[in-house]
Amino acid sequence: MNLTLITLKVTRYSDTQSILSGFSREWGRVSLALPAGSGKSAIRMRALTMPFGIVECVTERRPGREILPIRQVRQLLPLTSLHSNPLKQMVAMFLSEVLAAVLQDTQGDEHLFDFIAESIRLLDTADGRATANFHIYFLYHLGRMLGIEPDTSTHASGYILDLADGIWRPSIPLHRRFLTPAESSAAFMLSRMTSRNLNAYRYTREERNRILDQLLEYFSIHYVSLRGLHSLDILRSML
């Protein structure tokens, strides 16, 4: 069967085999066996399966086997800058690690697949400021796709975002998981961030990292823990 796949990460399994984790349009999260040798075929497959690649592969489902065989890999979207620009490579690596955690047991979801695929195209063509803001845009809209976006209908000027309940409140809740009024206003502005206005959001490095921390905390509260991401510190140093 032909499988349309967004590649997330490759993990070395043995001297001769690695495991490719990806998110497919047809079956959702899958794991596939990749050759780990030094031959031309193995090298080509590894080049095509770098994080945030969009490929088509030939495989088959076998009863009782969680790791699928892989016969062929073909690139579906040429990425002219994503895998050559160091900053974009780092953003792709970070978001692939996020998706590997978030999509652990996800079934096939064409809308989610299309969102991620279109986001990859956007990152590949983004300029400097859009690249720097891309992970913020992606995480906020990923939350929307997963149904955990804060309820923006509860927002009003001066209200406080309650991270635990995902709503804006007129007063401080009886717990510590909330944002200051200024941060709450900035969080509401994220709901207006689109693929067309990424350049309009001007953040300092400190602001960008603070927003990222808040997004990761929100995911950890409402979906899955995103603490301990290996690529996070490197990303912080580059943006």
Coordinates of N, CA and C in Angstrom, one line a residue:
M1 N 0.8 -1.2 0.0 CA 0.0 0.0 0.0 C 0.9 1.2 0.0
N2 N 0.4 2.3 -0.7 CA 1.1 3.6 -0.7 C 0.6 4.4 0.5
L3 N 1.6 4.9 1.3 CA 1.2 5.7 2.5 C 1.8 7.1 2.4
T4 N 1.0 8.1 2.6 CA 1.4 9.5 2.5 C 1.8 9.9 3.9
L5 N 3.1 10.3 4.1 CA 3.6 10.4 5.4 C 4.3 11.7 5.7
I6 N 4.1 12.2 6.9 CA 4.9 13.3 7.4 C 5.9 12.7 8.4
T7 N 7.2 12.9 8.1 CA 8.3 12.3 8.9 C 8.5 13.1 10.2
L8 N 8.7 12.4 11.3 CA 8.9 13.0 12.6 C 10.3 12.8 13.1
K9 N 10.6 11.5 13.3 CA 12.0 11.3 13.8 C 12.4 9.9 13.4
V10 N 13.8 9.7 13.4 CA 14.4 8.4 13.2 C 15.2 8.0 14.4
T11 N 15.0 6.8 14.9 CA 15.7 6.3 16.1 C 16.5 5.1 15.7
R12 N 17.7 5.1 16.1 CA 18.6 3.9 15.8 C 18.1 2.7 16.6
Y13 N 17.8 1.6 16.0 CA 17.3 0.4 16.7 C 18.4 -0.7 16.8
S14 N 19.2 -0.8 15.8 CA 20.3 -1.8 15.8 C 21.4 -1.3 14.8
D15 N 22.4 -2.2 14.6 CA 23.4 -1.8 13.6 C 22.9 -1.8 12.2
T16 N 21.8 -2.5 11.9 CA 21.3 -2.6 10.6 C 20.0 -1.9 10.4
Q17 N 19.3 -1.4 11.4 CA 18.0 -1.0 11.3 C 17.7 0.2 12.2
S18 N 17.0 1.2 11.7 CA 16.4 2.3 12.4 C 14.9 2.3 12.3
I19 N 14.3 3.0 13.2 CA 12.8 3.1 13.3 C 12.4 4.5 12.9
L20 N 11.6 4.7 11.8 CA 11.1 6.0 11.4 C 9.7 6.1 12.0
S21 N 9.5 7.2 12.8 CA 8.2 7.5 13.3 C 7.6 8.6 12.4
G22 N 6.3 8.5 12.1 CA 5.7 9.5 11.2 C 4.2 9.5 11.4
F23 N 3.6 10.5 10.8 CA 2.1 10.7 10.9 C 1.6 10.6 9.5
S24 N 0.8 9.6 9.2 CA 0.3 9.3 7.9 C -1.2 9.8 7.7
R25 N -1.5 10.2 6.5 CA -2.9 10.6 6.2 C -3.8 9.4 6.4
E26 N -3.4 8.2 6.0 CA -4.3 7.1 6.0 C -4.5 6.4 7.3
W27 N -3.4 6.2 8.1 CA -3.4 5.4 9.3 C -3.1 6.2 10.6
G28 N -2.7 7.5 10.5 CA -2.3 8.2 11.6 C -0.9 7.9 12.0
R29 N -0.6 7.8 13.3 CA 0.8 7.6 13.7 C 1.3 6.2 13.3
V30 N 2.4 6.1 12.7 CA 3.0 4.8 12.3 C 4.5 4.8 12.6
S31 N 5.0 3.5 12.7 CA 6.5 3.3 12.8 C 6.9 2.4 11.7
L32 N 8.0 2.7 11.0 CA 8.5 1.9 9.9 C 9.9 1.6 10.1
A33 N 10.3 0.4 9.6 CA 11.7 0.0 9.7 C 12.5 0.6 8.5
L34 N 13.6 1.2 8.8 CA 14.5 1.8 7.8 C 15.9 1.1 7.9
P35 N 16.5 0.9 6.7 CA 17.9 0.4 6.8 C 18.9 1.4 7.4
A36 N 19.8 1.0 8.2 CA 20.7 1.9 8.9 C 22.1 1.7 8.4
G37 N 22.3 1.1 7.3 CA 23.7 0.8 6.7 C 24.2 2.0 6.0
S38 N 25.3 1.8 5.3 CA 26.0 2.9 4.6 C 25.8 2.8 3.1
G39 N 24.9 1.9 2.6 CA 24.7 1.7 1.2 C 23.9 2.9 0.6
K40 N 23.9 3.0 -0.7 CA 23.3 4.2 -1.3 C 21.8 4.2 -1.0
S41 N 21.1 3.1 -1.0 CA 19.7 3.1 -0.7 C 19.4 3.6 0.7
A42 N 20.2 3.1 1.7 CA 20.0 3.5 3.1 C 20.2 5.0 3.2
I43 N 21.3 5.5 2.6 CA 21.6 6.9 2.7 C 20.5 7.8 2.1
R44 N 20.0 7.3 0.9 CA 18.9 8.1 0.3 C 17.7 8.1 1.1
M45 N 17.3 7.0 1.7 CA 16.1 6.9 2.6 C 16.3 7.9 3.8
R46 N 17.5 7.9 4.4 CA 17.7 8.8 5.5 C 17.6 10.2 5.1
A47 N 18.1 10.6 3.9 CA 18.0 12.0 3.4 C 16.5 12.4 3.2
L48 N 15.7 11.4 2.8 CA 14.3 11.8 2.5 C 13.4 11.8 3.7
T49 N 13.9 11.2 4.8 CA 13.1 11.1 6.0 C 13.6 12.0 7.2
M50 N 14.2 13.1 6.8 CA 14.6 14.0 7.8 C 13.3 14.7 8.4
P51 N 13.4 15.2 9.6 CA 12.1 15.8 10.3 C 11.4 16.7 9.4
F52 N 10.1 16.6 9.3 CA 9.2 17.5 8.6 C 9.3 17.3 7.1
G53 N 9.7 16.1 6.7 CA 9.6 15.7 5.3 C 8.2 15.2 4.9
I54 N 7.8 15.4 3.7 CA 6.5 14.8 3.2 C 6.8 13.9 2.1
V55 N 6.5 12.6 2.4 CA 6.9 11.5 1.4 C 5.8 10.5 1.2
E56 N 6.0 9.8 0.2 CA 5.1 8.6 -0.1 C 5.9 7.4 0.0
C57 N 5.5 6.4 0.8 CA 6.2 5.2 0.9 C 5.3 4.0 0.7
V58 N 5.9 2.9 0.2 CA 5.2 1.6 0.0 C 5.5 0.7 1.2
T59 N 4.4 0.2 1.7 CA 4.5 -0.6 2.9 C 3.3 -1.6 2.9
E60 N 3.2 -2.4 4.0 CA 2.1 -3.3 4.2 C 1.9 -3.5 5.7
R61 N 0.6 -3.7 6.0 CA 0.3 -4.0 7.4 C 0.3 -5.5 7.6
R62 N 1.0 -5.9 8.7 CA 1.1 -7.4 9.0 C 0.5 -7.6 10.4
P63 N -0.4 -8.6 10.6 CA -1.0 -8.9 11.9 C 0.1 -9.1 12.9
G64 N -0.1 -8.4 14.1 CA 0.8 -8.6 15.2 C 2.1 -7.9 15.1
R65 N 2.3 -7.1 14.1 CA 3.6 -6.3 14.0 C 3.3 -4.8 14.0
E66 N 3.9 -4.1 15.0 CA 3.7 -2.7 15.1 C 4.6 -1.9 14.2
I67 N 5.8 -2.5 13.9 CA 6.7 -1.8 13.0 C 6.6 -2.3 11.6
L68 N 6.2 -1.4 10.7 CA 5.9 -1.8 9.3 C 7.2 -1.8 8.4
P69 N 7.2 -2.7 7.5 CA 8.3 -2.7 6.5 C 8.2 -1.6 5.6
I70 N 9.3 -1.1 5.0 CA 9.2 0.0 4.1 C 9.9 -0.4 2.8
R71 N 9.3 -0.3 1.7 CA 9.8 -0.8 0.4 C 10.4 0.3 -0.4
Q72 N 9.7 1.4 -0.5 CA 10.2 2.5 -1.3 C 9.8 3.8 -0.6
V73 N 10.6 4.9 -0.9 CA 10.3 6.2 -0.4 C 10.4 7.2 -1.5
R74 N 9.4 8.0 -1.7 CA 9.5 9.1 -2.7 C 9.1 10.4 -2.1
Q75 N 9.9 11.4 -2.4 CA 9.6 12.8 -1.9 C 8.4 13.3 -2.6
L76 N 7.4 13.9 -1.9 CA 6.2 14.5 -2.5 C 6.3 16.0 -2.6
L77 N 7.1 16.6 -1.7 CA 7.2 18.0 -1.7 C 8.7 18.4 -1.6
P78 N 9.3 18.9 -2.7 CA 10.7 19.4 -2.6 C 10.7 20.6 -1.6
L79 N 11.6 20.5 -0.6 CA 11.8 21.5 0.4 C 13.1 22.2 0.1
T80 N 13.0 23.4 -0.5 CA 14.3 24.1 -1.0 C 15.1 24.7 0.1
S81 N 14.5 25.1 1.2 CA 15.2 25.8 2.2 C 15.1 25.2 3.6
L82 N 14.0 24.4 3.8 CA 13.8 23.9 5.2 C 14.9 23.0 5.7
H83 N 15.5 22.2 4.8 CA 16.6 21.3 5.3 C 18.0 21.8 5.0
S84 N 18.1 23.1 4.5 CA 19.4 23.7 4.3 C 19.6 24.9 5.2
N85 N 18.5 25.5 5.7 CA 18.6 26.7 6.5 C 18.7 26.2 8.0
P86 N 19.8 26.5 8.7 CA 20.0 26.0 10.1 C 18.9 26.3 11.0
L87 N 18.3 27.5 10.9 CA 17.2 27.9 11.8 C 16.0 27.1 11.5
K88 N 15.7 27.0 10.2 CA 14.5 26.3 9.9 C 14.6 24.8 10.2
Q89 N 15.8 24.3 10.1 CA 16.1 22.9 10.5 C 15.8 22.7 12.0
M90 N 16.2 23.7 12.8 CA 16.0 23.6 14.2 C 14.5 23.7 14.6
V91 N 13.8 24.6 13.9 CA 12.4 24.7 14.1 C 11.7 23.4 13.8
A92 N 12.1 22.8 12.6 CA 11.5 21.6 12.2 C 11.8 20.5 13.2
M93 N 13.0 20.4 13.7 CA 13.3 19.4 14.6 C 12.5 19.5 15.9
F94 N 12.4 20.7 16.4 CA 11.6 21.0 17.6 C 10.2 20.6 17.4
L95 N 9.5 21.1 16.4 CA 8.1 20.8 16.2 C 7.9 19.3 15.9
S96 N 8.8 18.6 15.2 CA 8.7 17.2 15.0 C 8.7 16.5 16.4
E97 N 9.6 16.9 17.3 CA 9.6 16.3 18.6 C 8.3 16.6 19.4
V98 N 7.7 17.8 19.2 CA 6.4 18.1 19.8 C 5.4 17.1 19.2
L99 N 5.3 17.0 17.9 CA 4.3 16.1 17.3 C 4.5 14.7 17.7
A100 N 5.7 14.2 17.8 CA 6.0 12.8 18.2 C 5.4 12.6 19.6
A101 N 5.4 13.6 20.5 CA 4.8 13.4 21.8 C 3.3 13.6 21.7
V102 N 2.8 14.5 20.9 CA 1.3 14.8 20.9 C 0.5 13.8 20.1
L103 N 1.1 13.2 19.1 CA 0.4 12.3 18.2 C 0.7 10.8 18.5
Q104 N 0.9 10.5 19.7 CA 1.4 9.1 20.0 C 0.4 8.0 19.6
D105 N -0.9 8.3 19.8 CA -1.9 7.2 19.5 C -2.9 7.7 18.6
T106 N -2.6 8.7 17.7 CA -3.5 9.3 16.8 C -3.9 8.4 15.6
Q107 N -5.1 8.3 15.3 CA -5.6 7.6 14.1 C -5.5 8.6 12.9
G108 N -5.9 8.1 11.7 CA -5.9 8.9 10.5 C -6.8 10.1 10.7
D109 N -6.3 11.3 10.3 CA -7.1 12.5 10.4 C -6.6 13.4 9.3
E110 N -7.4 13.4 8.2 CA -7.0 14.2 7.0 C -6.9 15.7 7.3
H111 N -7.8 16.2 8.1 CA -7.7 17.7 8.4 C -6.4 18.0 9.1
L112 N -6.1 17.2 10.1 CA -4.8 17.4 10.9 C -3.6 17.2 10.0
F113 N -3.7 16.2 9.2 CA -2.6 15.9 8.2 C -2.4 17.1 7.3
D114 N -3.5 17.6 6.7 CA -3.4 18.7 5.8 C -2.9 20.0 6.5
F115 N -3.2 20.2 7.7 CA -2.7 21.4 8.5 C -1.2 21.3 8.6
I116 N -0.7 20.1 9.0 CA 0.7 20.0 9.2 C 1.4 20.1 7.9
A117 N 0.9 19.5 6.9 CA 1.6 19.6 5.5 C 1.6 21.0 5.0
E118 N 0.5 21.7 5.2 CA 0.5 23.1 4.7 C 1.5 24.0 5.6
S119 N 1.6 23.7 6.8 CA 2.5 24.4 7.7 C 3.9 24.1 7.3
I120 N 4.3 22.9 6.9 CA 5.6 22.6 6.4 C 5.9 23.5 5.2
R121 N 5.0 23.6 4.3 CA 5.2 24.4 3.1 C 5.4 25.9 3.5
L122 N 4.7 26.3 4.5 CA 4.8 27.7 4.9 C 6.2 27.9 5.5
L123 N 6.7 27.0 6.4 CA 8.0 27.1 7.0 C 9.1 27.2 5.9
D124 N 8.9 26.3 4.9 CA 9.9 26.3 3.8 C 10.1 27.6 3.1
T125 N 9.0 28.3 2.9 CA 9.0 29.6 2.2 C 9.1 30.8 3.0
A126 N 9.1 30.7 4.4 CA 9.1 31.8 5.3 C 10.4 32.6 5.2
D127 N 10.2 33.9 5.5 CA 11.4 34.8 5.6 C 11.9 34.8 7.1
G128 N 12.8 35.7 7.4 CA 13.4 35.8 8.7 C 12.4 35.9 9.9
R129 N 11.6 36.9 10.0 CA 10.7 37.1 11.1 C 9.6 36.0 11.1
A130 N 9.1 35.7 10.0 CA 8.1 34.6 9.9 C 8.7 33.3 10.4
T131 N 9.9 33.0 10.1 CA 10.6 31.8 10.6 C 10.7 31.9 12.1
A132 N 11.1 33.0 12.7 CA 11.2 33.2 14.1 C 9.9 33.0 14.9
N133 N 8.8 33.4 14.2 CA 7.5 33.3 14.9 C 6.8 32.0 14.5
F134 N 7.3 31.2 13.6 CA 6.6 30.1 13.1 C 6.2 29.1 14.2
H135 N 7.1 28.7 15.1 CA 6.7 27.7 16.1 C 5.6 28.1 17.0
I136 N 5.5 29.5 17.2 CA 4.4 30.0 18.0 C 3.1 29.8 17.3
Y137 N 3.1 30.3 16.0 CA 1.9 30.1 15.1 C 1.5 28.6 15.1
F138 N 2.4 27.7 14.9 CA 2.1 26.3 14.7 C 1.5 25.7 16.0
L139 N 2.1 26.0 17.1 CA 1.6 25.4 18.3 C 0.2 25.9 18.7
Y140 N 0.0 27.2 18.5 CA -1.4 27.7 18.8 C -2.4 27.1 17.9
H141 N -2.1 27.0 16.6 CA -3.1 26.4 15.7 C -3.2 24.9 15.8
L142 N -2.1 24.2 16.2 CA -2.2 22.8 16.5 C -3.2 22.6 17.7
G143 N -3.1 23.5 18.7 CA -4.1 23.4 19.8 C -5.5 23.5 19.3
R144 N -5.7 24.4 18.4 CA -7.0 24.6 17.8 C -7.5 23.3 17.1
M145 N -6.6 22.7 16.3 CA -6.9 21.5 15.6 C -7.2 20.3 16.6
L146 N -6.6 20.3 17.7 CA -6.8 19.3 18.7 C -8.0 19.6 19.6
G147 N -8.6 20.7 19.5 CA -9.8 21.0 20.3 C -9.5 21.6 21.7
I148 N -8.3 22.1 21.9 CA -7.9 22.6 23.2 C -7.6 24.1 23.2
E149 N -8.0 24.8 22.1 CA -7.8 26.3 22.0 C -8.5 27.0 23.1
P150 N -8.0 28.0 23.8 CA -8.7 28.7 24.8 C -10.0 29.4 24.2
D151 N -11.0 29.5 25.0 CA -12.3 30.0 24.5 C -12.2 31.5 24.4
T152 N -12.0 32.0 23.1 CA -11.8 33.4 22.9 C -13.0 34.2 23.1
S153 N -14.2 33.6 23.1 CA -15.4 34.3 23.3 C -15.5 34.8 24.8
T154 N -14.7 34.3 25.7 CA -14.7 34.8 27.1 C -13.8 36.0 27.3
H155 N -13.1 36.4 26.2 CA -12.1 37.5 26.4 C -12.7 38.8 26.5
A156 N -12.1 39.7 27.4 CA -12.5 41.1 27.4 C -11.3 41.8 27.9
S157 N -11.2 43.1 27.6 CA -10.0 43.9 28.0 C -9.8 43.8 29.5
G158 N -8.5 43.5 29.9 CA -8.2 43.5 31.3 C -8.5 42.1 32.0
Y159 N -9.1 41.2 31.2 CA -9.4 39.9 31.8 C -8.1 39.0 31.9
I160 N -8.2 38.0 32.7 CA -7.0 37.1 33.0 C -7.3 35.8 32.4
L161 N -6.3 35.2 31.7 CA -6.5 33.9 31.1 C -6.2 32.8 32.1
D162 N -7.2 32.1 32.4 CA -7.1 30.9 33.3 C -6.6 29.7 32.5
L163 N -5.4 29.3 32.6 CA -4.8 28.3 31.8 C -5.4 26.9 32.1
A164 N -5.9 26.7 33.3 CA -6.5 25.4 33.7 C -7.8 25.2 33.0
D165 N -8.6 26.2 33.0 CA -10.0 26.1 32.4 C -10.0 26.6 30.9
G166 N -9.0 27.3 30.5 CA -8.9 27.7 29.1 C -9.9 28.8 28.8
I167 N -10.1 29.7 29.8 CA -11.1 30.8 29.6 C -10.4 32.1 30.2
W168 N -10.9 33.3 29.7 CA -10.5 34.5 30.4 C -11.5 34.9 31.5
R169 N -11.0 35.3 32.6 CA -11.8 35.6 33.8 C -11.6 37.1 34.2
P170 N -12.6 37.7 34.8 CA -12.4 39.1 35.3 C -11.6 39.2 36.5
S171 N -11.3 38.1 37.2 CA -10.5 38.1 38.4 C -9.6 36.9 38.5
I172 N -8.7 37.0 39.4 CA -7.7 35.9 39.6 C -8.4 34.6 40.1
P173 N -8.1 33.5 39.4 CA -8.7 32.2 39.9 C -8.0 31.7 41.2
L174 N -8.6 30.7 41.8 CA -8.1 30.1 43.0 C -7.0 29.1 42.8
H175 N -6.1 29.3 41.9 CA -5.0 28.5 41.7 C -3.9 29.3 41.0
R176 N -2.7 28.7 40.7 CA -1.6 29.5 40.2 C -1.4 29.4 38.6
R177 N -2.3 28.7 38.0 CA -2.1 28.5 36.6 C -2.9 29.6 35.8
F178 N -2.4 30.8 35.8 CA -3.1 31.9 35.1 C -2.0 32.9 34.6
L179 N -2.3 33.7 33.7 CA -1.4 34.7 33.1 C -1.8 36.1 33.7
T180 N -0.8 37.0 33.7 CA -1.0 38.4 34.0 C -1.9 39.0 33.0
P181 N -2.5 40.2 33.4 CA -3.4 40.8 32.4 C -2.7 41.1 31.1
A182 N -1.4 41.6 31.1 CA -0.7 41.9 29.9 C -0.4 40.6 29.1
E183 N 0.0 39.5 29.8 CA 0.2 38.2 29.1 C -1.1 37.7 28.5
S184 N -2.2 37.9 29.3 CA -3.5 37.4 28.8 C -3.9 38.1 27.5
S185 N -3.6 39.4 27.5 CA -3.9 40.2 26.2 C -3.1 39.7 25.1
A186 N -1.8 39.4 25.3 CA -0.9 38.9 24.3 C -1.4 37.5 23.8
A187 N -1.9 36.7 24.8 CA -2.4 35.4 24.4 C -3.6 35.4 23.5
F188 N -4.4 36.4 23.8 CA -5.6 36.6 22.9 C -5.2 37.0 21.5
M189 N -4.1 37.8 21.4 CA -3.6 38.2 20.1 C -3.1 37.0 19.2
L190 N -2.7 36.0 19.9 CA -2.2 34.8 19.2 C -3.4 34.2 18.3
S191 N -4.6 34.3 18.8 CA -5.7 33.8 18.1 C -5.9 34.5 16.7
R192 N -5.3 35.6 16.5 CA -5.4 36.4 15.3 C -4.2 36.2 14.4
M193 N -3.2 35.4 14.8 CA -2.1 35.1 14.0 C -2.4 34.1 12.9
T194 N -2.1 34.5 11.7 CA -2.3 33.6 10.6 C -1.1 33.4 9.7
S195 N -1.2 32.6 8.7 CA 0.0 32.4 7.9 C 0.3 33.6 7.1
R196 N -0.6 34.5 7.0 CA -0.3 35.8 6.2 C 0.2 36.9 7.0
N197 N 0.1 36.9 8.3 CA 0.5 38.0 9.1 C 1.6 37.7 10.1
L198 N 2.3 36.6 9.9 CA 3.4 36.2 10.8 C 4.4 37.4 11.0
N199 N 4.7 38.1 9.9 CA 5.7 39.2 10.0 C 5.3 40.3 10.8
A200 N 4.0 40.5 11.1 CA 3.5 41.6 11.8 C 3.7 41.5 13.3
Y201 N 4.0 40.3 13.8 CA 4.2 40.1 15.2 C 5.7 40.3 15.6
R202 N 5.9 41.3 16.3 CA 7.3 41.7 16.6 C 7.6 41.3 18.1
Y203 N 8.4 40.3 18.3 CA 8.7 39.9 19.7 C 10.2 40.0 19.9
T204 N 10.6 40.3 21.2 CA 12.0 40.2 21.6 C 12.2 38.7 21.8
R205 N 13.5 38.3 22.0 CA 13.8 36.9 22.3 C 13.1 36.5 23.6
E206 N 13.2 37.4 24.6 CA 12.6 37.1 25.9 C 11.1 36.9 25.8
E207 N 10.4 37.7 25.0 CA 9.0 37.6 24.8 C 8.6 36.3 24.1
R208 N 9.4 36.0 23.1 CA 9.1 34.8 22.3 C 9.3 33.6 23.2
N209 N 10.3 33.5 24.0 CA 10.5 32.4 24.8 C 9.5 32.3 25.9
R210 N 9.0 33.4 26.4 CA 8.0 33.4 27.5 C 6.7 32.8 26.9
I211 N 6.3 33.3 25.7 CA 5.1 32.8 25.0 C 5.3 31.3 24.7
L212 N 6.4 30.8 24.3 CA 6.6 29.4 24.1 C 6.4 28.6 25.4
D213 N 7.0 29.1 26.5 CA 6.8 28.4 27.8 C 5.3 28.3 28.1
Q214 N 4.6 29.4 27.9 CA 3.1 29.3 28.2 C 2.4 28.4 27.3
L215 N 2.7 28.3 26.0 CA 2.1 27.3 25.1 C 2.4 25.9 25.5
L216 N 3.6 25.6 25.9 CA 4.0 24.3 26.3 C 3.3 23.9 27.6
E217 N 3.2 24.9 28.5 CA 2.5 24.6 29.8 C 1.0 24.3 29.5
Y218 N 0.4 25.0 28.6 CA -1.0 24.8 28.2 C -1.2 23.5 27.7
F219 N -0.3 23.0 26.7 CA -0.5 21.7 26.2 C -0.3 20.6 27.3
S220 N 0.6 20.9 28.2 CA 0.9 19.9 29.3 C -0.3 19.8 30.2
I221 N -1.1 20.9 30.4 CA -2.3 20.8 31.2 C -3.4 20.1 30.5
H222 N -3.6 20.4 29.2 CA -4.8 19.9 28.5 C -4.6 18.7 27.6
Y223 N -3.4 18.3 27.3 CA -3.3 17.3 26.3 C -2.2 16.2 26.7
V224 N -1.0 16.6 26.6 CA 0.1 15.7 26.9 C 1.3 16.5 27.4
S225 N 2.1 16.0 28.3 CA 3.2 16.7 28.9 C 4.2 16.9 27.8
L226 N 4.7 18.2 27.7 CA 5.7 18.6 26.7 C 6.9 19.1 27.5
R227 N 7.1 18.6 28.7 CA 8.3 19.0 29.4 C 9.4 18.0 29.1
G228 N 10.6 18.5 29.1 CA 11.8 17.7 28.8 C 12.1 17.4 27.3
L229 N 11.6 18.4 26.5 CA 11.9 18.2 25.0 C 13.4 18.5 24.8
H230 N 14.1 17.6 24.1 CA 15.5 17.7 24.0 C 16.0 18.9 23.2
S231 N 15.2 19.3 22.2 CA 15.6 20.3 21.3 C 15.2 21.7 21.8
L232 N 14.5 21.8 22.9 CA 14.0 23.1 23.3 C 15.1 24.1 23.6
D233 N 16.1 23.7 24.3 CA 17.2 24.7 24.7 C 17.9 25.2 23.5
I234 N 18.2 24.3 22.5 CA 18.8 24.7 21.3 C 18.0 25.8 20.6
L235 N 16.7 25.5 20.5 CA 15.8 26.4 19.8 C 15.8 27.8 20.5
R236 N 15.8 27.8 21.8 CA 15.8 29.1 22.5 C 17.1 29.9 22.2
S237 N 18.2 29.2 22.0 CA 19.4 29.9 21.8 C 19.5 30.5 20.4
M238 N 18.7 30.0 19.5 CA 18.7 30.4 18.1 C 17.7 31.5 17.7
L239 N 16.7 31.6 18.5 CA 15.6 32.6 18.2 C 15.6 33.8 19.1

